[in-house]
Short mmCIF file of C-alpha atoms and ligand atoms in Angstrom, two decimals:
data_model
loop_
_atom_site.label_atom_id
_atom_site.label_comp_id
_atom_site.label_asym_id
_atom_site.label_seq_id
_atom_site.Cartn_x
_atom_site.Cartn_y
_atom_site.Cartn_z
CA MET A 1 111.49 -53.99 -115.62
CA THR A 2 114.27 -55.10 -113.32
CA ASN A 3 115.10 -51.52 -112.51
CA THR A 4 118.68 -51.71 -111.26
CA SER A 5 119.05 -47.93 -111.52
CA TYR A 6 116.83 -47.98 -108.50
CA ARG A 7 119.29 -50.15 -106.56
CA PRO A 8 122.85 -49.08 -107.46
CA ASN A 9 124.37 -50.51 -104.27
CA SER A 10 122.84 -53.94 -104.88
CA LYS A 11 124.31 -53.86 -108.37
CA ILE A 12 127.83 -52.99 -107.15
CA LEU A 13 127.74 -55.57 -104.35
CA MET A 14 126.47 -58.31 -106.66
CA GLU A 15 129.15 -57.57 -109.26
CA GLN A 16 131.78 -57.97 -106.56
CA ALA A 17 130.07 -61.11 -105.23
CA GLU A 18 130.03 -62.72 -108.68
CA SER A 19 133.82 -62.54 -108.87
CA LEU A 20 134.18 -64.19 -105.45
CA ILE A 21 131.27 -66.61 -105.07
CA PRO A 22 129.70 -68.77 -107.83
CA GLY A 23 126.81 -66.71 -109.16
CA GLY A 24 127.38 -64.29 -106.31
CA VAL A 25 125.17 -66.33 -103.99
CA ASN A 26 125.64 -68.99 -101.34
CA SER A 27 122.41 -70.75 -102.28
CA PRO A 28 121.02 -70.79 -105.84
CA ALA A 29 117.44 -69.94 -104.82
CA ARG A 30 118.68 -66.41 -104.10
CA ALA A 31 120.02 -65.84 -107.60
CA PHE A 32 116.85 -64.53 -109.33
CA GLY A 33 117.46 -67.15 -112.05
CA ALA A 34 113.75 -67.44 -112.84
CA VAL A 35 112.89 -63.74 -112.84
CA GLY A 36 116.04 -62.19 -114.31
CA GLY A 37 117.81 -59.11 -113.06
CA THR A 38 120.08 -58.45 -110.13
CA PRO A 39 119.37 -59.98 -106.74
CA ILE A 40 118.48 -57.44 -104.08
CA VAL A 41 121.16 -57.24 -101.42
CA MET A 42 119.58 -56.95 -97.98
CA LEU A 43 121.02 -55.00 -95.10
CA ARG A 44 118.61 -55.21 -92.21
CA GLY A 45 115.38 -56.84 -91.07
CA GLU A 46 112.85 -55.58 -88.59
CA GLY A 47 109.54 -57.32 -87.95
CA ALA A 48 107.86 -57.93 -91.30
CA TYR A 49 110.18 -55.53 -93.11
CA LEU A 50 113.48 -55.94 -94.93
CA PHE A 51 115.68 -52.99 -95.91
CA ASP A 52 118.02 -53.30 -98.88
CA ALA A 53 121.51 -51.93 -99.43
CA ASP A 54 120.00 -48.84 -101.08
CA GLY A 55 117.66 -48.04 -98.23
CA ASN A 56 114.49 -49.36 -99.89
CA ARG A 57 111.95 -50.99 -97.59
CA TYR A 58 110.01 -54.18 -98.41
CA ILE A 59 107.22 -56.12 -96.78
CA ASP A 60 108.97 -59.49 -96.62
CA TYR A 61 107.12 -62.66 -97.64
CA VAL A 62 110.28 -64.73 -98.12
CA LEU A 63 111.14 -64.73 -94.42
CA SER A 64 114.49 -66.37 -95.10
CA TRP A 65 112.55 -69.10 -97.00
CA GLY A 66 110.53 -69.99 -93.93
CA PRO A 67 112.38 -69.70 -90.64
CA MET A 68 111.39 -66.17 -89.57
CA ILE A 69 107.87 -66.96 -88.36
CA LEU A 70 108.16 -64.26 -85.68
CA GLY A 71 109.51 -61.73 -88.17
CA HIS A 72 113.03 -60.30 -88.15
CA SER A 73 114.89 -59.32 -85.00
CA HIS A 74 112.12 -60.44 -82.65
CA PRO A 75 112.99 -59.05 -79.18
CA ALA A 76 112.76 -62.46 -77.45
CA VAL A 77 115.13 -64.03 -79.98
CA VAL A 78 117.56 -61.11 -79.92
CA GLU A 79 117.66 -61.20 -76.13
CA ALA A 80 118.23 -64.96 -76.02
CA LEU A 81 121.08 -64.62 -78.50
CA GLN A 82 122.70 -61.74 -76.61
CA LYS A 83 122.62 -63.79 -73.42
CA ALA A 84 124.00 -66.87 -75.14
CA VAL A 85 126.83 -65.12 -76.95
CA ARG A 86 128.30 -63.77 -73.72
CA ILE A 87 128.75 -67.22 -72.18
CA GLY A 88 130.43 -68.97 -75.10
CA THR A 89 129.56 -69.78 -78.69
CA SER A 90 130.51 -73.47 -78.92
CA PHE A 91 131.79 -76.08 -76.48
CA GLY A 92 131.69 -79.39 -78.34
CA ALA A 93 130.23 -80.87 -75.17
CA PRO A 94 126.66 -81.45 -74.01
CA THR A 95 124.75 -78.33 -72.91
CA GLN A 96 121.44 -77.73 -71.19
CA ASN A 97 120.07 -75.80 -74.17
CA GLU A 98 120.10 -78.98 -76.23
CA ASN A 99 117.84 -80.71 -73.72
CA ARG A 100 115.41 -77.81 -73.80
CA LEU A 101 115.13 -77.61 -77.58
CA ALA A 102 114.79 -81.40 -77.81
CA GLU A 103 112.11 -81.32 -75.12
CA LEU A 104 110.14 -78.62 -76.94
CA VAL A 105 110.25 -80.68 -80.15
CA VAL A 106 109.28 -83.93 -78.43
CA GLU A 107 106.38 -82.26 -76.60
CA ALA A 108 105.06 -80.65 -79.76
CA VAL A 109 105.54 -83.20 -82.54
CA PRO A 110 103.22 -86.15 -81.89
CA SER A 111 105.34 -88.93 -83.43
CA VAL A 112 108.72 -87.78 -82.09
CA GLU A 113 109.89 -89.55 -78.94
CA MET A 114 113.60 -88.78 -79.39
CA VAL A 115 115.41 -86.27 -81.54
CA ARG A 116 118.94 -85.59 -82.80
CA LEU A 117 119.94 -81.98 -83.56
CA VAL A 118 121.96 -81.20 -86.69
CA ASN A 119 122.86 -78.01 -88.59
CA SER A 120 120.56 -77.92 -91.61
CA GLY A 121 117.56 -79.52 -93.22
CA THR A 122 119.85 -81.25 -95.69
CA GLU A 123 121.71 -82.95 -92.86
CA ALA A 124 118.44 -83.95 -91.25
CA THR A 125 117.01 -85.71 -94.32
CA MET A 126 120.36 -87.29 -95.27
CA SER A 127 120.67 -88.70 -91.76
CA ALA A 128 117.06 -89.87 -91.60
CA ILE A 129 117.49 -91.79 -94.86
CA ARG A 130 120.70 -93.40 -93.58
CA LEU A 131 118.96 -94.34 -90.35
CA ALA A 132 115.97 -95.82 -92.19
CA ARG A 133 118.30 -97.89 -94.36
CA GLY A 134 120.40 -99.00 -91.40
CA TYR A 135 117.32 -99.86 -89.39
CA THR A 136 115.55 -101.87 -92.11
CA GLY A 137 118.62 -103.32 -93.83
CA ARG A 138 117.08 -102.28 -97.17
CA ASN A 139 118.34 -99.86 -99.84
CA ARG A 140 115.47 -98.58 -101.93
CA ILE A 141 113.70 -95.33 -101.09
CA ILE A 142 110.70 -93.54 -102.58
CA LYS A 143 110.58 -89.80 -103.11
CA PHE A 144 108.02 -87.69 -104.96
CA ALA A 145 108.54 -85.52 -108.02
CA GLY A 146 108.72 -81.85 -107.07
CA ASN A 147 109.52 -82.53 -103.41
CA TYR A 148 112.81 -81.07 -102.21
CA HIS A 149 114.68 -82.63 -99.31
CA GLY A 150 117.94 -80.70 -99.40
CA HIS A 151 120.90 -81.61 -101.55
CA ALA A 152 122.10 -85.02 -100.36
CA ASP A 153 123.03 -87.07 -103.46
CA SER A 154 120.38 -89.78 -103.16
CA LEU A 155 117.61 -87.16 -102.85
CA LEU A 156 118.71 -84.85 -105.63
CA VAL A 157 116.47 -86.26 -108.34
CA ALA A 158 113.23 -84.70 -109.53
CA ALA A 159 113.78 -82.20 -106.73
CA GLY A 160 111.83 -78.96 -106.51
CA SER A 161 113.00 -75.56 -105.26
CA ALA A 162 116.06 -74.13 -107.04
CA ALA A 163 116.58 -77.47 -108.79
CA ALA A 164 113.18 -76.94 -110.44
CA THR A 165 113.73 -73.25 -111.03
CA PHE A 166 116.94 -73.99 -112.90
CA SER A 167 115.54 -77.14 -114.57
CA VAL A 168 118.21 -79.42 -113.17
CA PRO A 169 116.42 -82.75 -113.03
CA ASN A 170 119.51 -84.51 -111.82
CA SER A 171 122.68 -82.68 -110.87
CA PRO A 172 126.01 -83.42 -112.54
CA GLY A 173 128.27 -84.92 -109.90
CA VAL A 174 125.61 -87.29 -108.61
CA PRO A 175 126.73 -90.77 -109.77
CA PRO A 176 123.90 -92.80 -111.32
CA GLY A 177 124.60 -95.52 -108.77
CA THR A 178 123.78 -93.16 -105.92
CA VAL A 179 120.26 -92.54 -107.17
CA ALA A 180 119.64 -96.01 -108.60
CA ASP A 181 117.83 -96.95 -105.40
CA THR A 182 115.65 -93.83 -105.42
CA LEU A 183 112.20 -94.45 -106.93
CA ILE A 184 110.38 -91.32 -108.09
CA LEU A 185 106.59 -91.22 -107.95
CA PRO A 186 104.06 -88.48 -108.71
CA TYR A 187 102.85 -86.53 -105.67
CA ASN A 188 99.24 -86.92 -104.52
CA ASN A 189 98.80 -90.15 -106.46
CA PRO A 190 97.76 -92.94 -104.05
CA GLN A 191 97.41 -95.46 -106.86
CA ALA A 192 101.06 -95.09 -107.94
CA VAL A 193 102.09 -95.63 -104.32
CA ALA A 194 100.00 -98.79 -103.96
CA GLU A 195 101.30 -100.22 -107.26
CA THR A 196 104.93 -99.56 -106.34
CA PHE A 197 104.50 -101.23 -102.96
CA ASP A 198 102.84 -104.24 -104.62
CA ARG A 199 105.93 -104.60 -106.76
CA PHE A 200 108.86 -103.60 -104.52
CA GLY A 201 107.29 -103.32 -101.06
CA ASP A 202 109.66 -105.56 -99.14
CA GLU A 203 112.76 -103.85 -100.60
CA ILE A 204 111.78 -100.32 -99.66
CA ALA A 205 113.61 -98.85 -96.66
CA ALA A 206 111.84 -95.51 -96.57
CA VAL A 207 109.32 -93.20 -98.13
CA ILE A 208 110.25 -89.54 -97.73
CA VAL A 209 107.56 -86.94 -98.38
CA GLU A 210 106.75 -83.31 -97.72
CA PRO A 211 103.26 -83.69 -96.18
CA VAL A 212 102.69 -80.12 -97.33
CA ALA A 213 104.98 -79.59 -100.29
CA GLY A 214 106.54 -76.15 -100.44
CA ASN A 215 109.23 -76.61 -103.04
CA MET A 216 107.12 -76.87 -106.21
CA GLY A 217 105.10 -74.01 -104.86
CA CYS A 218 102.71 -74.91 -102.06
CA VAL A 219 100.88 -78.18 -102.77
CA VAL A 220 99.02 -79.83 -99.92
CA GLY A 221 99.20 -83.61 -99.54
CA SER A 222 95.68 -85.06 -99.80
CA PRO A 223 94.30 -87.18 -96.93
CA ASP A 224 93.95 -90.13 -99.32
CA PHE A 225 97.58 -89.81 -100.48
CA LEU A 226 99.08 -89.45 -96.99
CA GLY A 227 96.75 -92.16 -95.64
CA THR A 228 97.86 -94.55 -98.37
CA LEU A 229 101.49 -93.85 -97.52
CA ARG A 230 100.87 -94.63 -93.87
CA ARG A 231 98.97 -97.83 -94.67
CA GLU A 232 101.40 -99.22 -97.26
CA THR A 233 104.55 -98.43 -95.24
CA GLU A 234 103.06 -100.08 -92.17
CA LYS A 235 102.11 -103.16 -94.16
CA HIS A 236 105.61 -103.54 -95.64
CA GLY A 237 107.81 -102.57 -92.68
CA THR A 238 108.96 -99.41 -94.49
CA VAL A 239 109.94 -96.28 -92.54
CA LEU A 240 107.65 -93.34 -93.31
CA ILE A 241 109.58 -90.06 -93.14
CA PHE A 242 107.71 -86.76 -93.06
CA ASP A 243 110.06 -84.03 -94.21
CA GLU A 244 108.70 -81.17 -92.13
CA VAL A 245 111.73 -78.92 -92.52
CA MET A 246 109.36 -76.31 -93.97
CA SER A 247 105.95 -77.34 -92.58
CA GLY A 248 107.12 -78.09 -89.03
CA PHE A 249 105.99 -75.37 -86.58
CA ARG A 250 104.78 -73.51 -89.69
CA VAL A 251 101.40 -75.01 -90.62
CA ALA A 252 100.72 -75.74 -86.94
CA TYR A 253 102.67 -75.93 -83.68
CA GLY A 254 103.88 -79.51 -84.10
CA GLY A 255 103.67 -79.40 -87.89
CA ALA A 256 101.56 -80.99 -90.61
CA GLN A 257 101.33 -84.29 -88.73
CA ARG A 258 99.56 -82.46 -85.91
CA ARG A 259 97.35 -80.52 -88.28
CA PHE A 260 96.36 -83.65 -90.22
CA GLY A 261 96.41 -86.17 -87.35
CA ILE A 262 98.72 -88.64 -89.05
CA ALA A 263 101.92 -90.00 -87.46
CA PRO A 264 105.04 -90.86 -89.50
CA ASP A 265 107.89 -93.00 -88.13
CA LEU A 266 110.57 -90.34 -88.56
CA THR A 267 110.32 -86.58 -88.94
CA THR A 268 112.87 -84.08 -90.23
CA LEU A 269 112.82 -80.48 -89.07
CA GLY A 270 114.75 -77.27 -89.70
CA LYS A 271 113.91 -73.67 -90.61
CA VAL A 272 111.50 -72.47 -87.84
CA ILE A 273 113.12 -74.56 -85.07
CA GLY A 274 116.34 -72.59 -85.55
CA GLY A 275 114.70 -69.17 -85.27
CA GLY A 276 116.92 -67.90 -88.10
CA LEU A 277 120.10 -69.73 -87.10
CA PRO A 278 121.38 -72.94 -88.73
CA VAL A 279 119.51 -75.83 -87.12
CA GLY A 280 118.03 -79.08 -88.35
CA ALA A 281 116.73 -82.12 -86.51
CA TYR A 282 115.53 -85.63 -87.12
CA GLY A 283 113.52 -87.64 -84.69
CA GLY A 284 110.88 -90.28 -84.24
CA LYS A 285 110.10 -93.50 -82.51
CA ARG A 286 112.51 -94.50 -79.76
CA GLU A 287 112.68 -97.97 -81.33
CA ILE A 288 114.20 -96.46 -84.50
CA MET A 289 116.21 -93.63 -82.94
CA ARG A 290 118.09 -96.02 -80.66
CA HIS A 291 119.90 -97.27 -83.78
CA VAL A 292 121.82 -93.96 -84.02
CA LEU A 293 125.43 -93.91 -82.75
CA PRO A 294 126.52 -94.03 -79.89
CA VAL A 295 123.55 -96.16 -78.76
CA GLY A 296 123.28 -97.98 -82.09
CA LYS A 297 125.52 -98.36 -85.11
CA VAL A 298 124.23 -95.82 -87.66
CA PHE A 299 126.87 -93.07 -87.88
CA GLN A 300 125.97 -89.40 -87.75
CA ALA A 301 127.92 -86.56 -86.17
CA GLY A 302 128.51 -82.78 -86.19
CA THR A 303 131.15 -80.47 -84.67
CA LEU A 304 128.66 -77.64 -84.23
CA SER A 305 125.47 -79.71 -83.78
CA GLY A 306 123.35 -78.42 -80.88
CA ASN A 307 125.28 -75.15 -81.01
CA PRO A 308 124.53 -72.82 -78.05
CA LEU A 309 123.54 -69.84 -80.20
CA ALA A 310 121.43 -71.86 -82.61
CA THR A 311 119.58 -73.64 -79.82
CA ALA A 312 119.04 -70.36 -77.95
CA ALA A 313 117.34 -68.82 -80.99
CA GLY A 314 115.30 -71.98 -81.57
CA ILE A 315 114.16 -72.23 -77.96
CA ALA A 316 113.17 -68.55 -77.83
CA THR A 317 111.17 -68.92 -81.05
CA LEU A 318 109.34 -72.07 -79.98
CA GLU A 319 108.58 -70.66 -76.53
CA VAL A 320 106.96 -67.57 -78.04
CA LEU A 321 104.95 -69.79 -80.41
CA GLN A 322 103.96 -72.13 -77.59
CA ASN A 323 102.82 -69.49 -75.14
CA THR A 324 100.64 -67.43 -77.41
CA ASN A 325 97.84 -68.27 -79.75
CA LEU A 326 99.59 -66.97 -82.80
CA TYR A 327 98.61 -69.71 -85.24
CA ALA A 328 94.92 -68.74 -85.32
CA LYS A 329 95.90 -65.17 -86.16
CA LEU A 330 98.37 -66.33 -88.82
CA GLU A 331 95.59 -68.41 -90.36
CA GLN A 332 93.23 -65.41 -90.56
CA LYS A 333 95.83 -63.06 -91.98
CA SER A 334 96.93 -65.67 -94.52
CA GLN A 335 93.36 -66.17 -95.66
CA ARG A 336 93.00 -62.40 -96.07
CA LEU A 337 96.09 -62.24 -98.28
CA ALA A 338 95.16 -65.32 -100.33
CA ASP A 339 91.62 -64.01 -100.93
CA GLY A 340 92.87 -60.54 -101.80
CA LEU A 341 95.40 -61.72 -104.37
CA LEU A 342 92.98 -64.17 -105.93
CA ASN A 343 90.21 -61.56 -106.16
CA ALA A 344 92.60 -59.17 -107.88
CA ALA A 345 93.58 -61.89 -110.36
CA ASN A 346 89.95 -62.81 -111.05
CA LYS A 347 88.88 -59.20 -111.45
CA HIS A 348 91.47 -58.67 -114.16
CA ASN A 349 91.06 -62.08 -115.83
CA VAL A 350 94.47 -63.47 -114.92
CA PRO A 351 94.14 -67.27 -114.64
CA ALA A 352 95.42 -67.99 -111.15
CA VAL A 353 94.91 -70.14 -108.11
CA VAL A 354 96.19 -69.93 -104.56
CA ASN A 355 97.23 -73.09 -102.72
CA ARG A 356 97.53 -72.50 -99.00
CA CYS A 357 98.11 -74.38 -95.77
CA GLY A 358 98.22 -72.12 -92.71
CA SER A 359 100.71 -69.33 -93.31
CA MET A 360 102.45 -70.99 -96.26
CA MET A 361 101.03 -70.49 -99.74
CA THR A 362 101.67 -69.96 -103.45
CA LEU A 363 99.88 -67.91 -106.08
CA PHE A 364 100.12 -70.03 -109.23
CA PHE A 365 99.74 -68.39 -112.64
CA LYS A 366 97.86 -71.07 -114.57
CA SER A 367 98.48 -71.48 -118.28
CA SER A 368 94.71 -71.10 -118.86
CA GLN A 369 91.50 -70.79 -116.82
CA ASP A 370 90.77 -74.50 -117.25
CA ALA A 371 94.27 -75.80 -116.39
CA PRO A 372 94.14 -78.68 -113.89
CA ALA A 373 94.36 -78.12 -110.13
CA MET A 374 97.90 -77.64 -108.78
CA MET A 375 98.17 -81.02 -107.07
CA ASP A 376 101.51 -82.29 -108.38
CA TRP A 377 104.69 -81.27 -110.19
CA ASP A 378 103.24 -82.11 -113.59
CA ALA A 379 100.56 -79.42 -113.15
CA ALA A 380 102.73 -76.88 -111.32
CA SER A 381 105.53 -77.06 -113.87
CA LYS A 382 103.16 -75.88 -116.64
CA CYS A 383 102.50 -72.52 -114.96
CA ASP A 384 103.21 -69.24 -116.74
CA THR A 385 106.66 -68.45 -115.34
CA ALA A 386 107.13 -65.44 -117.63
CA LEU A 387 104.02 -63.85 -116.15
CA PHE A 388 105.30 -64.75 -112.70
CA ALA A 389 108.55 -62.87 -113.41
CA LYS A 390 106.55 -59.74 -114.30
CA TYR A 391 104.51 -60.09 -111.15
CA PHE A 392 107.64 -60.53 -109.03
CA TRP A 393 109.25 -57.31 -110.30
CA SER A 394 106.02 -55.31 -110.19
CA LEU A 395 105.83 -56.07 -106.49
CA ALA A 396 109.55 -55.81 -105.69
CA ASN A 397 109.78 -52.38 -107.31
CA ASN A 398 106.91 -51.25 -105.12
CA GLY A 399 108.06 -52.48 -101.74
CA VAL A 400 106.80 -56.07 -101.60
CA TYR A 401 109.39 -58.86 -101.53
CA MET A 402 108.08 -62.24 -102.75
CA PRO A 403 110.16 -65.38 -103.44
CA CYS A 404 111.82 -65.06 -106.85
CA SER A 405 110.32 -68.25 -108.31
CA GLN A 406 106.88 -69.61 -109.12
CA PHE A 407 108.01 -72.86 -107.51
CA GLU A 408 108.50 -71.55 -104.00
CA ALA A 409 106.04 -70.96 -101.19
CA PHE A 410 105.70 -67.61 -99.48
CA PHE A 411 105.02 -67.07 -95.81
CA LEU A 412 103.50 -64.75 -93.27
CA SER A 413 105.02 -63.92 -89.92
CA THR A 414 103.34 -62.88 -86.70
CA ALA A 415 104.70 -59.38 -87.43
CA HIS A 416 102.59 -58.96 -90.59
CA THR A 417 99.57 -56.75 -89.91
CA ASP A 418 96.24 -56.54 -91.74
CA ALA A 419 97.31 -53.10 -92.96
CA MET A 420 100.47 -54.56 -94.53
CA ILE A 421 98.44 -57.32 -96.16
CA ASP A 422 95.97 -54.82 -97.59
CA GLU A 423 98.86 -52.72 -98.86
CA THR A 424 100.34 -55.81 -100.52
CA ILE A 425 97.06 -56.59 -102.30
CA GLU A 426 96.77 -52.95 -103.40
CA VAL A 427 100.34 -52.93 -104.74
CA ALA A 428 99.72 -56.18 -106.64
CA GLU A 429 96.47 -54.91 -108.13
CA GLN A 430 97.65 -51.43 -109.11
CA ASN A 431 101.08 -52.37 -110.43
CA PHE A 432 100.49 -55.81 -111.89
CA PHE A 433 96.96 -57.18 -112.28
CA CYS A 434 95.59 -53.89 -113.66
CA VAL A 435 98.27 -53.56 -116.28
CA HIS A 436 99.78 -57.04 -116.87
C1 LIG R 501 114.54 -76.14 -96.97
C2 LIG R 501 114.21 -77.58 -97.03
C3 LIG R 501 115.18 -78.58 -96.89
C4 LIG R 501 116.65 -78.27 -96.82
O1 LIG R 501 116.99 -77.55 -95.68
P1 LIG R 501 118.39 -76.73 -95.69
O2 LIG R 501 118.45 -76.18 -94.30
O3 LIG R 501 118.27 -75.71 -96.76
O4 LIG R 501 119.47 -77.71 -95.96
C5 LIG R 501 114.78 -79.89 -96.83
N1 LIG R 501 113.48 -80.22 -96.93
C6 LIG R 501 112.51 -79.30 -97.08
C7 LIG R 501 111.08 -79.72 -97.17
C8 LIG R 501 112.85 -77.95 -97.16
O5 LIG R 501 111.89 -77.04 -97.34
#
């Protein structure tokens, strides 16, 4: 099933990697832990395609786990990077590029008046939590089961993504004291939120939430849930943090908050705003952001933060997204793919459902036709992961690269064509749904 004979170079490179790097990977989500077999080593990306170390071509729905919304090697991004690299790769001093990327973010994201650039989503959420605690003088935070906010200690409980894939509810090395102030609630459950605020409201510094969750598979926050969060946090002087590292500039230009018309106090960003280079950001109300050093007292720093190459790629990506009506097309193409996969599943009696928001989505393999809707981690975690593994390899061995876990979202880029989407549906039907 895993067919390594088909990818001898991947096999050799991964064997070498495993002796040098833990598990052979620099991030566990890449390790194929949930589907078995040898990870596919990639060599080159072009538009919607990836090419592996053995010369096989794939239609790519991983898109570097979100960032590559314009596809790989987009000419505008490549050109911006070539220009930037010739004039210096890092100065450790302010640069004009930083102003431009910050300006693009502030213009696009409704609740963000000021923004600080960092190097990853993890740094963004870690810093936003510190800022919320420093600003409120409180310690407790609320996070939701199945939401992933990067790997800062206080957020590494009941986390989704690779933590869910590998069933690590709470990583060794995270002292119990570090997470003692983290309250875990079920996602999409307004009543649990209201009850917790009744009890602890005035001790809670922050609520951090993925407004569209992507790390237990795609699960969209309901209007009632997100509305309750906004209402309760306002009432209790708690900072509401939307973690839009995945959804920002993905589900709409300006993110989920723009799509849903709901404004958090702080927002974390990453992935798309770096155009494939390491960038994160956190921003929000001026009144809160002015507590960050050197204006305020909350410490946060970074040698390479606002890096000239990273900002150049981010600016180029956002300017393409801003100047063209690509989101409407992404929406149509995503609907086409979601419908096609679901029809194929229905036709062949595979219990499945697609959750989708814009161009991020997940095909869930339900344990039975009458399993509950995929609205929280409790439901998502009961999916048929063995069937998912079969599905993954049926597609990968036929030129379609999906994320290697049931608990990840997949994405479309502006480089995906209707013909590629139809080919994907055909591959899935012929090689998996027909014969599963
Ligand atoms: C990917 C992700 C992160 C972590 O970002 P990194 O750049 O991997 O550190 C945080 N939050 C969400 C919602 C994410 O999807």
